[in-house]
PDB file of C-alpha atoms in Angstrom:
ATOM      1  CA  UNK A   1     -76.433  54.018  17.797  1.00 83.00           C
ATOM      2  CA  UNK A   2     -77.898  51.599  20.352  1.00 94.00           C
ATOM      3  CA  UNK A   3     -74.726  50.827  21.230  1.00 95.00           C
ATOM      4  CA  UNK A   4     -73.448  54.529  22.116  1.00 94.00           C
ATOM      5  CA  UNK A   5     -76.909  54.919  23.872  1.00 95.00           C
ATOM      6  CA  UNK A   6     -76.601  51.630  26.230  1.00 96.00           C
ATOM      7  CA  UNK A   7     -73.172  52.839  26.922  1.00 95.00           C
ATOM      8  CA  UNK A   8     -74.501  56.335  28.035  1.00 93.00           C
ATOM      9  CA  UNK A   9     -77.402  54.785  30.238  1.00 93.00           C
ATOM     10  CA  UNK A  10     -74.718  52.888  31.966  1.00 94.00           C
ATOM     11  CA  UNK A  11     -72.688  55.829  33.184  1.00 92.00           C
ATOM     12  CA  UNK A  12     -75.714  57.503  34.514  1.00 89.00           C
ATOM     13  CA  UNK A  13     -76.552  54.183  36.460  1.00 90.00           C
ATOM     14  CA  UNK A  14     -72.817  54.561  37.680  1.00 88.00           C
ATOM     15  CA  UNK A  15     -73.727  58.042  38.770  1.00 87.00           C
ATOM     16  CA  UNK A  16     -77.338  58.182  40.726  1.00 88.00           C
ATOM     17  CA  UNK A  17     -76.472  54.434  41.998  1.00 81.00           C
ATOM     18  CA  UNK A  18     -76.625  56.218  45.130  1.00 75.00           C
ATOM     19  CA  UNK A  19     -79.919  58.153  44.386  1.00 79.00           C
ATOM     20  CA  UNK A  20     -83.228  57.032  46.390  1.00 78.00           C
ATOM     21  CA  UNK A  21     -84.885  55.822  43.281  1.00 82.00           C
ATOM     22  CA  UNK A  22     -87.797  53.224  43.289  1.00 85.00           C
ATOM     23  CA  UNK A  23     -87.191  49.832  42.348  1.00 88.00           C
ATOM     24  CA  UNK A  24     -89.174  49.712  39.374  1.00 91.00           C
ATOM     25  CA  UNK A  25     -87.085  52.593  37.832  1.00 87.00           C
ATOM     26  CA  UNK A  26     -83.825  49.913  38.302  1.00 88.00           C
ATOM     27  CA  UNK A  27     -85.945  47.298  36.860  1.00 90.00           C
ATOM     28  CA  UNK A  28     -86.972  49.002  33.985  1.00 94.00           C
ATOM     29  CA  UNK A  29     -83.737  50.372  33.047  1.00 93.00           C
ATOM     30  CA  UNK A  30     -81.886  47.087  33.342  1.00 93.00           C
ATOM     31  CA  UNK A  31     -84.462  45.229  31.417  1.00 96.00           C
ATOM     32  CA  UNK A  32     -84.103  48.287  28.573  1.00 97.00           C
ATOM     33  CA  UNK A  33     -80.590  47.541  28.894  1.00 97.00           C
ATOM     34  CA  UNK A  34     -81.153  43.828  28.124  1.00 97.00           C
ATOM     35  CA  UNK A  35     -83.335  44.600  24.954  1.00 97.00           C
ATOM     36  CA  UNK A  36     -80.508  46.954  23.370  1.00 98.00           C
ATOM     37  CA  UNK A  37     -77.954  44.066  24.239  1.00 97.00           C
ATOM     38  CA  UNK A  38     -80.669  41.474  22.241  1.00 97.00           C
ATOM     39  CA  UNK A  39     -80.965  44.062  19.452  1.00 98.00           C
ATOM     40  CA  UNK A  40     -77.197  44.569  18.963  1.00 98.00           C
ATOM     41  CA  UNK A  41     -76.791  40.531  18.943  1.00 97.00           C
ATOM     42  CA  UNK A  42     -79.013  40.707  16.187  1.00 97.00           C
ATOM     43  CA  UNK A  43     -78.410  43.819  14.178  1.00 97.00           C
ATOM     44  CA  UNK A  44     -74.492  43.845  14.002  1.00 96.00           C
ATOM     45  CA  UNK A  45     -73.752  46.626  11.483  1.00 95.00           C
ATOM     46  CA  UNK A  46     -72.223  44.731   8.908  1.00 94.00           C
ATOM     47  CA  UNK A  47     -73.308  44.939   5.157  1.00 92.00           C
ATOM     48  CA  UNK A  48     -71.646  42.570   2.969  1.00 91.00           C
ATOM     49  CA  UNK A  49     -68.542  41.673   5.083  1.00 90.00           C
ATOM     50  CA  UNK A  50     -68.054  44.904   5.198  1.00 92.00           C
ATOM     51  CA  UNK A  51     -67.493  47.167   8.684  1.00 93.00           C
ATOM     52  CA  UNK A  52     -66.655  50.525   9.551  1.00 92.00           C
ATOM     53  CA  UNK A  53     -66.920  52.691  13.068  1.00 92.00           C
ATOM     54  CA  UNK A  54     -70.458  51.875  13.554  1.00 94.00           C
ATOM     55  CA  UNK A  55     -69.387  47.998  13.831  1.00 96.00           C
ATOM     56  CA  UNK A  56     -66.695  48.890  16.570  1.00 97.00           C
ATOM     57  CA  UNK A  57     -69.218  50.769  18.226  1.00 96.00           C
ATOM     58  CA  UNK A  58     -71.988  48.004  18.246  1.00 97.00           C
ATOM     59  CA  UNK A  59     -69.105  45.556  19.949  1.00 98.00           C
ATOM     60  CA  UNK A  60     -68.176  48.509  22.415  1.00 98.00           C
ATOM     61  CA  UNK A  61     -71.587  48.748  23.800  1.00 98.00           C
ATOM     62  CA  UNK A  62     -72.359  45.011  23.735  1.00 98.00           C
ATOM     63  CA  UNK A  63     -69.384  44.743  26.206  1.00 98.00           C
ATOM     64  CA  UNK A  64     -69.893  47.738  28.297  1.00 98.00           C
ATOM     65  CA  UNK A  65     -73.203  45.550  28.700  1.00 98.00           C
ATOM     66  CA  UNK A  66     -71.526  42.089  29.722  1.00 97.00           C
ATOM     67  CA  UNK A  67     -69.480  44.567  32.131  1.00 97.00           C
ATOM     68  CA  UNK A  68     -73.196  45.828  33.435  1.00 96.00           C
ATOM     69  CA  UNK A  69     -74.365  42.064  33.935  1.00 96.00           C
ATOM     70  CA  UNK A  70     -71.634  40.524  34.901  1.00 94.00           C
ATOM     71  CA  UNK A  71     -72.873  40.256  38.880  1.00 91.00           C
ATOM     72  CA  UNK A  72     -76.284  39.300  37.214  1.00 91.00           C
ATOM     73  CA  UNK A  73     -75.758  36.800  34.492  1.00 91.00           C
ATOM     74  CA  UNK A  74     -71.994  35.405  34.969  1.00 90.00           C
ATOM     75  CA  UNK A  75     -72.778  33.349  31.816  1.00 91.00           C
ATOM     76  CA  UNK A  76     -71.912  36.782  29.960  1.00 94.00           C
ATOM     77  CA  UNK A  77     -68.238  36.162  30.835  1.00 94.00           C
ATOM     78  CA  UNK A  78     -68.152  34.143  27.112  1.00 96.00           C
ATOM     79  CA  UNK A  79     -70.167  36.632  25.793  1.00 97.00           C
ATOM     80  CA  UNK A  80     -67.804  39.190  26.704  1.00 98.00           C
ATOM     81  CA  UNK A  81     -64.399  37.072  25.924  1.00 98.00           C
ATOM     82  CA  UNK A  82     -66.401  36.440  22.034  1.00 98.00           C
ATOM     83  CA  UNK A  83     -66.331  40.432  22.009  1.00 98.00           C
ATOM     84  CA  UNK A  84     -63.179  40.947  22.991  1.00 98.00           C
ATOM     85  CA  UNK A  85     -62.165  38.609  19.908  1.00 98.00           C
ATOM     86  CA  UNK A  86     -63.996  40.075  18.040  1.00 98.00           C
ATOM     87  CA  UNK A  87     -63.287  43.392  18.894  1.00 98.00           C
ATOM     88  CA  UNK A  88     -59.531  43.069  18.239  1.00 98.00           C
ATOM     89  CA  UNK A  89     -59.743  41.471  15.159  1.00 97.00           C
ATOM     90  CA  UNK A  90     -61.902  44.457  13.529  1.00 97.00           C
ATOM     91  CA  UNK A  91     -58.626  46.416  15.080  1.00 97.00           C
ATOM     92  CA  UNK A  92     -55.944  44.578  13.093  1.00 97.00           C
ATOM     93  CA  UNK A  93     -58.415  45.272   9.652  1.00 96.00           C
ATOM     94  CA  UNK A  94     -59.829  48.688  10.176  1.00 96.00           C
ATOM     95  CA  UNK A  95     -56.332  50.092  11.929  1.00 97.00           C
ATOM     96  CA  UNK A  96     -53.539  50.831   9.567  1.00 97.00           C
ATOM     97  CA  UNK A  97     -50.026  50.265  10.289  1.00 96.00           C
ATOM     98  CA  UNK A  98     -49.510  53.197  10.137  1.00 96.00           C
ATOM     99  CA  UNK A  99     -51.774  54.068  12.984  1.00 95.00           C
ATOM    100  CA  UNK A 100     -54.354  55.949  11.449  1.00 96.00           C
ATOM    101  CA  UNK A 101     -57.842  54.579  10.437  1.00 95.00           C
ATOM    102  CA  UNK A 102     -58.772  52.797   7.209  1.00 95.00           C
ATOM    103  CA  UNK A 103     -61.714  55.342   6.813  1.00 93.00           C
ATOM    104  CA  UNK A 104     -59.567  58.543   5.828  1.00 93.00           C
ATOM    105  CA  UNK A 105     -61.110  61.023   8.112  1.00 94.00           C
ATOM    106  CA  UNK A 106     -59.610  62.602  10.911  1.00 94.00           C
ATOM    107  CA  UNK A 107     -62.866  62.919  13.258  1.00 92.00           C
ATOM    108  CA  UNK A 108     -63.790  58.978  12.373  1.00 93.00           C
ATOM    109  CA  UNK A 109     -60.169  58.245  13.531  1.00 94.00           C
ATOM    110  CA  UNK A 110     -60.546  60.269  16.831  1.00 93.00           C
ATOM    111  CA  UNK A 111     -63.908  58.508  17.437  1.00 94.00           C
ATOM    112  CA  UNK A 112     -62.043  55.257  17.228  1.00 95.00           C
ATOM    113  CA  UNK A 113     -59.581  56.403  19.722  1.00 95.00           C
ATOM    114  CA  UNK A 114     -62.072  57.207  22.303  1.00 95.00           C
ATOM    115  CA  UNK A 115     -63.878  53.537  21.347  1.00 96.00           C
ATOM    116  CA  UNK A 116     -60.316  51.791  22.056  1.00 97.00           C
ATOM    117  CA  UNK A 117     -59.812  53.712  25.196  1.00 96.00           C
ATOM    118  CA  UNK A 118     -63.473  52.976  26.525  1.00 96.00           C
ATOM    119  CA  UNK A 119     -63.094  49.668  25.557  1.00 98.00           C
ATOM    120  CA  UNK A 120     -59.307  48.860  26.840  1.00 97.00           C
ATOM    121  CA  UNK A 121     -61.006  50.322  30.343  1.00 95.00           C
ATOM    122  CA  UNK A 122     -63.623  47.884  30.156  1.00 97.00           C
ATOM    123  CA  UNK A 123     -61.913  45.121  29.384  1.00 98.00           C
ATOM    124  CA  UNK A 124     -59.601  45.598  32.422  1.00 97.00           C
ATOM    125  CA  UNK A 125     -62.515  45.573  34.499  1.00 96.00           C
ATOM    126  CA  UNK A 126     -63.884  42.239  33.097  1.00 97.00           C
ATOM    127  CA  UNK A 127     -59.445  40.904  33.315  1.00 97.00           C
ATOM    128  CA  UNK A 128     -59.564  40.214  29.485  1.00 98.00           C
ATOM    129  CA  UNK A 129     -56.040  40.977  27.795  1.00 97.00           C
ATOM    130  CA  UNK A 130     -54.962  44.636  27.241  1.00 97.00           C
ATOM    131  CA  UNK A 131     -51.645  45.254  25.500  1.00 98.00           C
ATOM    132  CA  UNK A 132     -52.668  44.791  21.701  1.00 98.00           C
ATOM    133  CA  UNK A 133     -55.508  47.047  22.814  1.00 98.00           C
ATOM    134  CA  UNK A 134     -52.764  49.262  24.489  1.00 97.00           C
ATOM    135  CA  UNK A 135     -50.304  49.451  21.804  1.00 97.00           C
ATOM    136  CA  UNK A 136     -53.320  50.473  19.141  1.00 97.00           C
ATOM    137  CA  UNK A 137     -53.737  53.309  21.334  1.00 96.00           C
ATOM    138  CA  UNK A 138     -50.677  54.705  21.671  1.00 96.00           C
ATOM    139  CA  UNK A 139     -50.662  55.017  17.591  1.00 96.00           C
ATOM    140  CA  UNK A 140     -54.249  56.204  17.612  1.00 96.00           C
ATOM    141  CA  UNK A 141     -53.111  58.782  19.804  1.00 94.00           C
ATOM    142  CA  UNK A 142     -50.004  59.787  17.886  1.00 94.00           C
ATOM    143  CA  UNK A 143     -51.945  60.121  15.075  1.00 95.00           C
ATOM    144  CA  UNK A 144     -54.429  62.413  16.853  1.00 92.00           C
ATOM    145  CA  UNK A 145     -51.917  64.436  18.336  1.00 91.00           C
ATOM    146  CA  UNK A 146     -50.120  65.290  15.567  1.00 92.00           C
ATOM    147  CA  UNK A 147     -53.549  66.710  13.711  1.00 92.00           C
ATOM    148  CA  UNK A 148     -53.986  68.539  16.411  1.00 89.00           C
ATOM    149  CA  UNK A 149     -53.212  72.200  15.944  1.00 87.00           C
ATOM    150  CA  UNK A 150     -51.683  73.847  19.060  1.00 85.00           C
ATOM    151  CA  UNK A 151     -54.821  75.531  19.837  1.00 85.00           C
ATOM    152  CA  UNK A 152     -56.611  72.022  20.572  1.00 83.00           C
ATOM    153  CA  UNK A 153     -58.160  72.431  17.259  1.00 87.00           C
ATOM    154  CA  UNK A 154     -58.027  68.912  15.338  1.00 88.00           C
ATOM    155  CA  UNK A 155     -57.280  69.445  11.529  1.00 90.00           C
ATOM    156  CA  UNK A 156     -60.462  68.267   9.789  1.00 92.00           C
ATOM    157  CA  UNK A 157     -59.478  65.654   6.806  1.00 93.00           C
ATOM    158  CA  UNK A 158     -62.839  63.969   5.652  1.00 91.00           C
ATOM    159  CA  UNK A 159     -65.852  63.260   6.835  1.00 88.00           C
ATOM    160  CA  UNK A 160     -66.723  63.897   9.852  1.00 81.00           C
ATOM    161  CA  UNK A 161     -69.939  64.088  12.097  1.00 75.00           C
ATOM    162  CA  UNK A 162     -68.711  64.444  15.565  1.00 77.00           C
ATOM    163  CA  UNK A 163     -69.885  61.319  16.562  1.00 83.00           C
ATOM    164  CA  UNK A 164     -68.769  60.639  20.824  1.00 88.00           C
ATOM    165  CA  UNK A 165     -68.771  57.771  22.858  1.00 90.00           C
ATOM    166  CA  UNK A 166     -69.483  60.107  25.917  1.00 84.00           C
ATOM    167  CA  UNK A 167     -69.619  63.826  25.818  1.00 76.00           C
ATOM    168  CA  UNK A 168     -66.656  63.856  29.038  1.00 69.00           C
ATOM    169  CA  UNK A 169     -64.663  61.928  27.165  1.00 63.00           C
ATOM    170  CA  UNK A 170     -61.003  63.783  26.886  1.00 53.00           C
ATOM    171  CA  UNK A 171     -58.448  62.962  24.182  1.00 53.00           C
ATOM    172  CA  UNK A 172     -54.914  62.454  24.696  1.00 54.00           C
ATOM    173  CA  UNK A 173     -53.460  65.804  23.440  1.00 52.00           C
ATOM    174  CA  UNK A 174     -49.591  66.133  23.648  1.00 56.00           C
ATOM    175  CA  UNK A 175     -49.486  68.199  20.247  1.00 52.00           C
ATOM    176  CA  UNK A 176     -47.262  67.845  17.869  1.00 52.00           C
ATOM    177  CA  UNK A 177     -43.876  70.100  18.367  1.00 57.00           C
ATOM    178  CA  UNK A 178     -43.783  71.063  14.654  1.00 59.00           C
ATOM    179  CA  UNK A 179     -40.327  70.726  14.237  1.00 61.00           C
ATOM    180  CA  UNK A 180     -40.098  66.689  13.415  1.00 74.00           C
ATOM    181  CA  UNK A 181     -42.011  65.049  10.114  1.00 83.00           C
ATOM    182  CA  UNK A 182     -44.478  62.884  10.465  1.00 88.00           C
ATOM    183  CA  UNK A 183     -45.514  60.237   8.182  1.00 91.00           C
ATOM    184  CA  UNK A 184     -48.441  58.617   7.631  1.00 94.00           C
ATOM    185  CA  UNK A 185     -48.335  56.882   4.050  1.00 94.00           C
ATOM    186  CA  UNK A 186     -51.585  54.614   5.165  1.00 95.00           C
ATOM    187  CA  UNK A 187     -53.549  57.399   5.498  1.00 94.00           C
ATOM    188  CA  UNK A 188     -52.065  59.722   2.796  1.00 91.00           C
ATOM    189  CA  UNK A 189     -50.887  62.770   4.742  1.00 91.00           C
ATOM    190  CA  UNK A 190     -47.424  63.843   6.053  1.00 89.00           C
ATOM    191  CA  UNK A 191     -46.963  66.276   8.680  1.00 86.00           C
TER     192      UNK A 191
END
């Protein structure tokens, strides 16, 4: 995932910012950066109208790199309102009303809960809007909650590869209480 990679590289700019490294090791790392934001433009992981997680991540990382730029190339404001468009309107198709994810698996869905919340975050930072991004959240994270077992332990339902966008990232984990149903009719399981 170039996307997931980008996004990575990023966060390890954020952290040795400070570091006394050379100025050709910033200019070679922004101008990698650049080439994985020109290969996402033109590799968007979409087969035949169709999209999945790997689609959500490709606009993820193309905005964590308009984010990047911003100070550099202010012309990536559009670029990073077009992905915010975009971003939400894979949401409304690949989110289910009932708040789990269209793919059926339990570790896809918690991978698109840490995409929403990295990308909500980011689009704070750039002032693009937040609440349908905020309200798809707080159903991802019911849903991930209550396939949680008590011991932190999510209940694996399909595939799952144990895909990240950041190896830090922490989930929102209330755990269910057991002692209310939960439905999820979307998704096929009830709790």
């Amino acid at each position: 995932e170039v996307g997931i990679r980008a996004i990575n590289w990023i966060w390890l700019i954020y952290f040795i910012q400070k570091a006394h490294l050379k100025s050709v090791f910033w200019l070679k790392i922004n101008n990698s950066l650049l080439d994985h934001m020109i290969y996402i433009e033109n590799n968007w992981e979409i087969y035949d109208t169709i999209t999945n997680n790997h689609y959500l991540s490709n606009l993820l990382g193309y905005l964590y790199l308009c984010l990047h730029f911003k100070t550099i190339y202010p012309e990536f404001t559009k670029k990073a309102a077009w992905c915010h468009e975009q971003f939400v309107n894979e949401l409304k198709k690949q989110v289910l009303p009932d708040g789990s994810h269209y793919e059926g698996s339990t570790g896809y869905h918690r991978f698109i809960t840490q995409i929403v919340r990295h990308f909500m975050l980011c689009s704070q930072e750039l002032g693009l809007p937040t609440d349908y991004l905020k309200q798809t959240l707080i159903m991802l994270n019911q849903f991930n909650n209550d396939c949680t077992a008590p011991s932190g332990n999510l209940v694996l339902i399909g595939d799952y590869d144990s895909g990240a966008v950041t190896k830090f990232d922490i989930i929102n984990q209330n755990h269910h209480n057991y002692q209310n149903t939960s439905n999820y009719p979307n998704f096929g399981i009830k709790i």
